[in-house]
Coordinates of C-alpha atoms in Angstrom, one line a residue:
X1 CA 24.0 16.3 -2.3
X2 CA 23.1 18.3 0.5
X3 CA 21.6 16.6 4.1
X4 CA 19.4 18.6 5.8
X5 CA 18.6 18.0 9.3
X6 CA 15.6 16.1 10.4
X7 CA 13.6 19.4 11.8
X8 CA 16.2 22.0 10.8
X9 CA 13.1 23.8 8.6
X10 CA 14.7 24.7 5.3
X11 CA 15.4 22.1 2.5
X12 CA 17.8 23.1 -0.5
X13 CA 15.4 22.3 -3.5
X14 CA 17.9 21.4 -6.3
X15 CA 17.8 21.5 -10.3
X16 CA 17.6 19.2 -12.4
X17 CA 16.4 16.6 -10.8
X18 CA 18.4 13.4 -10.4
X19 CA 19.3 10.9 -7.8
X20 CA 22.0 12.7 -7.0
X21 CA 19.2 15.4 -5.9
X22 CA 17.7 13.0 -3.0
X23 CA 18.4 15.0 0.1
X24 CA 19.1 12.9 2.8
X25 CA 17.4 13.5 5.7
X26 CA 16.0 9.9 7.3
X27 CA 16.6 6.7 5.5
X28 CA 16.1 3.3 6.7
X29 CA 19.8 1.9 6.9
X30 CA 20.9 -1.8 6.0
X31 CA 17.2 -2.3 4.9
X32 CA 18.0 -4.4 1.7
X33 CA 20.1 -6.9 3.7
X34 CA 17.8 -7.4 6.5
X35 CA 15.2 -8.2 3.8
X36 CA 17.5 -10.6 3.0
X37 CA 18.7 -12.4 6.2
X38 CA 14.8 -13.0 7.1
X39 CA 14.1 -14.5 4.0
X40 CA 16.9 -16.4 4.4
X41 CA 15.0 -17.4 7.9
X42 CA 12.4 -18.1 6.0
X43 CA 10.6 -14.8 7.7
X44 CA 8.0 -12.7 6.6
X45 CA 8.0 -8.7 6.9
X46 CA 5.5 -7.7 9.4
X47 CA 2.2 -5.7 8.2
X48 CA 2.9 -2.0 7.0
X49 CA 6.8 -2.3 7.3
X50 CA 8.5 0.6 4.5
X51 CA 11.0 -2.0 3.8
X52 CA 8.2 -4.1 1.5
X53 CA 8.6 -1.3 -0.9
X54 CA 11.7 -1.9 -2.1
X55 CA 10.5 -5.3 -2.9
X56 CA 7.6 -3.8 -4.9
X57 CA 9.7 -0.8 -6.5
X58 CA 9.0 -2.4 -10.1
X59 CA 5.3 -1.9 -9.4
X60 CA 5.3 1.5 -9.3
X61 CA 4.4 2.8 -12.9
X62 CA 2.8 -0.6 -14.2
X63 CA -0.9 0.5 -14.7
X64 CA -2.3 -2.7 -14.4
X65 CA 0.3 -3.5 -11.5
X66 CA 0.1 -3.8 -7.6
X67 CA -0.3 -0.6 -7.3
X68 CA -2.7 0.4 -9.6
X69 CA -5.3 1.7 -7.3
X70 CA -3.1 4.4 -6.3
X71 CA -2.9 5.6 -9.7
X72 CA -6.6 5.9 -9.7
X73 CA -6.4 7.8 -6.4
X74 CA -3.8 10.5 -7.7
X75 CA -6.2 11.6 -10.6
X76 CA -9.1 11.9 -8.3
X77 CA -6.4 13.8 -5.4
X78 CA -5.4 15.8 -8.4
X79 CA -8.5 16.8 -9.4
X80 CA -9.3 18.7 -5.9
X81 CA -5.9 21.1 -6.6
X82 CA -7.0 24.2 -8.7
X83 CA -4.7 25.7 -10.5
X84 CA -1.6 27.7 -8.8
X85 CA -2.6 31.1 -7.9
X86 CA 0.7 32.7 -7.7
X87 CA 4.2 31.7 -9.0
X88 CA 6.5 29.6 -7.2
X89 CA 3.2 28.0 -6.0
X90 CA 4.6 25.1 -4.2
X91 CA 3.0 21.8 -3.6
X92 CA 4.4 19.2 -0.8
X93 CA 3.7 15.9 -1.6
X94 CA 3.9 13.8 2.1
X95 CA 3.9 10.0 1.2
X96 CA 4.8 10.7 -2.8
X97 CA 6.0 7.7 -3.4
X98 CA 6.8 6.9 -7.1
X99 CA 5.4 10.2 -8.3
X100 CA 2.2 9.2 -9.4
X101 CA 0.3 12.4 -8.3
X102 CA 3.3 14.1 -11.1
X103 CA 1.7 13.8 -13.9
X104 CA -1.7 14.7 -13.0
X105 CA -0.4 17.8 -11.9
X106 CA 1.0 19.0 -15.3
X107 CA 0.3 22.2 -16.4
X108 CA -1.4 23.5 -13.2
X109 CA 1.3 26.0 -12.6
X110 CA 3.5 24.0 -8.9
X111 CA 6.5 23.1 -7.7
X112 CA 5.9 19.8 -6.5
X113 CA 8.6 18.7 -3.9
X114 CA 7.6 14.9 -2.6
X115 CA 8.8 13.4 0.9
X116 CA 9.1 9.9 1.6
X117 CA 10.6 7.4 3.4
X118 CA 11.7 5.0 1.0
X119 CA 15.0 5.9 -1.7
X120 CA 13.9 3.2 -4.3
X121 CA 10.2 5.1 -4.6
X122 CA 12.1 8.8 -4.6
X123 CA 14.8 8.0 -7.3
X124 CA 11.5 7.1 -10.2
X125 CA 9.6 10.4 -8.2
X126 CA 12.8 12.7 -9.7
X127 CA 12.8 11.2 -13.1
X128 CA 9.1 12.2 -13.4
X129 CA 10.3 15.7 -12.3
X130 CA 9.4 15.6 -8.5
X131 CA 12.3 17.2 -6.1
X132 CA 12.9 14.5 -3.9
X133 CA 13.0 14.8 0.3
X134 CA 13.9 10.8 1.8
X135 CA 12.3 12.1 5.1
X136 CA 9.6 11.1 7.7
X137 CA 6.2 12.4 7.3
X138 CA 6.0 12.9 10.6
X139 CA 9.3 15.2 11.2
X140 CA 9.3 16.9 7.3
X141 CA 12.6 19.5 7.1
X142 CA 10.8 22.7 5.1
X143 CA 9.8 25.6 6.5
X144 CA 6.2 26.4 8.8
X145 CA 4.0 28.3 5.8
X146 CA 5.9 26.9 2.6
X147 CA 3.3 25.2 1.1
X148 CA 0.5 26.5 -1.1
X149 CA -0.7 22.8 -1.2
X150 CA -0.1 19.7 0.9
X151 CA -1.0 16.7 -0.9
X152 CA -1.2 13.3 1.6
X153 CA -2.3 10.5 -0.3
X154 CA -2.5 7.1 0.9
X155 CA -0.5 8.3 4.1
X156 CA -1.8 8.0 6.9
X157 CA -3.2 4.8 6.7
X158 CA 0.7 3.9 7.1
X159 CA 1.9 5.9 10.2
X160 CA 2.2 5.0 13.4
X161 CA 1.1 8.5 14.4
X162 CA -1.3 10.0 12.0
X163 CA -1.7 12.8 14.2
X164 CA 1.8 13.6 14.3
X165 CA 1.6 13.5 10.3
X166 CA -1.2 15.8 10.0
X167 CA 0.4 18.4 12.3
X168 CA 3.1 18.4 10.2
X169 CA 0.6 18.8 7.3
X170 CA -1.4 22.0 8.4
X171 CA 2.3 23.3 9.7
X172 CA 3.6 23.6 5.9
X173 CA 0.6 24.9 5.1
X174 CA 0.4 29.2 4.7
X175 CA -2.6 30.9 5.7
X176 CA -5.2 30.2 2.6
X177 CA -3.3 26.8 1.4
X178 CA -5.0 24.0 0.6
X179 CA -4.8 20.5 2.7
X180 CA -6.1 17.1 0.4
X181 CA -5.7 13.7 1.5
X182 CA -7.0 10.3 0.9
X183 CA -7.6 7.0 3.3
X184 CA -8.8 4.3 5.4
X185 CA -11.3 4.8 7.6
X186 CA -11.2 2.8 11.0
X187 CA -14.3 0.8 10.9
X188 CA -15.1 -2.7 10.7
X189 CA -15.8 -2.7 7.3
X190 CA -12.8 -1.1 5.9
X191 CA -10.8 -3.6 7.5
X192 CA -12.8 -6.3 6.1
X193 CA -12.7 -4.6 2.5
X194 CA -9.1 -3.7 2.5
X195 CA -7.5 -6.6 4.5
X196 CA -9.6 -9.4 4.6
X197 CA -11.0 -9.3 0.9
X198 CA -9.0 -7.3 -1.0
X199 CA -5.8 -9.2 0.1
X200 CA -6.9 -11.9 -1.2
X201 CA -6.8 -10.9 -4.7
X202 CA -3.8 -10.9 -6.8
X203 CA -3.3 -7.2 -7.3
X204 CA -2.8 -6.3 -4.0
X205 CA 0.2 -7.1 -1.8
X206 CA -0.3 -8.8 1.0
X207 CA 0.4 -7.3 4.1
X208 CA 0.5 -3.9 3.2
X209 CA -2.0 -2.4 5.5
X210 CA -2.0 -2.9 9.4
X211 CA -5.6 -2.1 10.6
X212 CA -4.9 -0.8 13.6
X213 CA -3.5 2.3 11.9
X214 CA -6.9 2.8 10.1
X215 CA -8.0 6.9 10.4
X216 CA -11.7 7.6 12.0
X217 CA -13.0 10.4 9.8
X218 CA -14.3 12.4 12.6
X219 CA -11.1 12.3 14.9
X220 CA -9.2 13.0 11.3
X221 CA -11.8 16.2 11.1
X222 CA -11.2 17.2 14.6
X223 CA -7.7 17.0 14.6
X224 CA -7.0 19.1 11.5
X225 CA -9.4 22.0 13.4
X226 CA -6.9 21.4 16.4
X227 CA -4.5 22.9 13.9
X228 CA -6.6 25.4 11.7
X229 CA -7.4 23.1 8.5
X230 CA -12.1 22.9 8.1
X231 CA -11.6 19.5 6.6
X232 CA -14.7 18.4 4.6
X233 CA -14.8 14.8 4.1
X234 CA -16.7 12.4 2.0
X235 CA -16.8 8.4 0.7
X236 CA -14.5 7.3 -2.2
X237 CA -14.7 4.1 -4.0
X238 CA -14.0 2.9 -7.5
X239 CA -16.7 3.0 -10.0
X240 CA -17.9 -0.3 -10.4
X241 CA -18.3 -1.3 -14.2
X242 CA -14.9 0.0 -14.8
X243 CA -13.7 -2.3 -11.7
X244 CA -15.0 -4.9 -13.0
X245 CA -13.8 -4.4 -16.8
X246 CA -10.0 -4.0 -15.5
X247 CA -10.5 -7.0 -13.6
X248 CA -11.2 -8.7 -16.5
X249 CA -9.0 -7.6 -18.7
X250 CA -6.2 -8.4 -15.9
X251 CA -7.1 -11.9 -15.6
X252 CA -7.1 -12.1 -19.3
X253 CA -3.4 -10.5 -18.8
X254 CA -5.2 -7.6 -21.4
X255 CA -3.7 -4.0 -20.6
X256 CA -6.2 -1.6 -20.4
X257 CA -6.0 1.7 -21.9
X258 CA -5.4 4.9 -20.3
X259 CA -8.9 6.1 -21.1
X260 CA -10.8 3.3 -19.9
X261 CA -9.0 3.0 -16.0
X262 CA -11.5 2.7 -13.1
X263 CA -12.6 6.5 -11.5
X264 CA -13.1 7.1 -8.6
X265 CA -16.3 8.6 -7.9
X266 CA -17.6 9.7 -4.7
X267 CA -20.3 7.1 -3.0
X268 CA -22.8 7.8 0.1
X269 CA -20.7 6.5 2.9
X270 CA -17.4 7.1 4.0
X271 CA -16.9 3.8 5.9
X272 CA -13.6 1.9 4.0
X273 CA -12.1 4.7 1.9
X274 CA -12.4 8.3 2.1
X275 CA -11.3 12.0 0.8
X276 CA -10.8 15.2 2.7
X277 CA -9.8 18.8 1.5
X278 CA -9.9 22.0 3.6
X279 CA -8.5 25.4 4.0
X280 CA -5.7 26.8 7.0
X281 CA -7.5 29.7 8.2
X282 CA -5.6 32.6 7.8

């Protein structure tokens, strides 16, 4: 296993792809047994902390589980990545997770390399074929230009410096690549949407999101010019009949087919959740 330093710029990409592969570059040490001495305090993790993860790391790949919404998201994210245009394409994956954006990526030609902060998420990432960085989004080790596509889904929503992230985005990316992203907008609305109301219901964790890292769409736009990326941005939401149908069918404890998951489908406003794509200039 090779450790690569936090900013060094290179990352030894590794084949085939096992845990053994992780590269090391900036874990979150002892973070299983402090999960364990506050519960044992009868202590609750505070919103947005990475640690929650590990408690959730059977969630990942269950369809109809906590984090099924994100599987929704990765289709639509994947949708906006054309095929690769040259080989070795590689696509950098900040905030991969699990892997879910893996296998909507099949057959469109990448190298798809994921970063993220948390081991238990990265170990399922390499057995769906992702080469595996455990680094911080906003401090990724790979070179300035690598990137043919940089995928951020469901990131920056949980920095504590989005702009820091999404300098670190447009810097991976060469001249002509591809930025996409998804996420939370910082209105009034998205925080009563995506706290208020949709903690509430059983399929989302609770304290998952902190609102005061919610992204406003126009600073988001503005920054990524600051940095050569024309972001174009527009409303997300899930369709609503098929909402409602896997809401059903999850009370009902039905699974529901692959076919028949919620879209996503773009909607007027871009108030609670929202997708951007642009181009680095050259």
């Amino acid at each position: 296993m090779v450790t690569a330093a936090v900013g060094s710029g290179w990352l030894a990409l590794t084949s085939p792809n096992t845990v053994d592969d992780i590269t090391e570059v900036w874990s979150l040490p002892v973070s299983r047994a402090t999960l364990d001495v506050m519960r044992d305090a009868g202590l609750s993790l505070p919103r947005n902390d990475p640690r929650q993860y590990d408690d959730l790391a059977g969630e990942w790949w269950r369809p109809d589980g906590a984090f099924a919404m994100l599987h929704w998201l990765a289709r639509a994210r994947a949708a906006l990545v054309p095929p690769a245009a040259r080989p070795g394409a590689l696509l950098v994956d900040l905030g991969c997770g699990a892997g879910l954006l893996a296998p909507h990526l099949v057959g469109k030609g990448y190298r798809h390399v994921g970063v993220d902060l948390t081991r238990s998420a990265l170990i399922q990432a390499a057995d769906h074929g992702v080469t595996v960085v455990n680094g911080d989004a906003t401090a990724v080790p790979l070179a300035d230009g690598c990137a043919d596509v940089v995928a951020a889904g469901e990131l920056l929503e949980h920095v504590p410096d989005w702009r820091a992230a999404v300098a670190q985005a447009c810097r991976l990316l060469r001249p002509g690549g591809l930025l996409v992203l998804d996420t939370l907008n910082d209105t009034a609305l998205s925080r009563l949407v995506a706290v208020r109301i949709a903690e509430r219901l059983p399929t989302v964790p609770r304290g998952i999101h902190d609102p005061r890292l919610f992204v406003d769409d126009r600073e988001l736009v503005a920054e990524c010019a600051r940095h050569g990326v024309d972001l174009r941005v527009r409303g997300v939401r899930p369709a609503v009949p098929g909402l409602l149908r896997w809401l059903l069918r999850r009370a009902r404890g039905i699974g529901t087919p692959p076919d028949q998951v919620p879209r996503i489908v773009p909607t007027a406003s871009a108030a609670v959740l929202y997708q951007g794509h642009g181009v680095r200039d050259g």
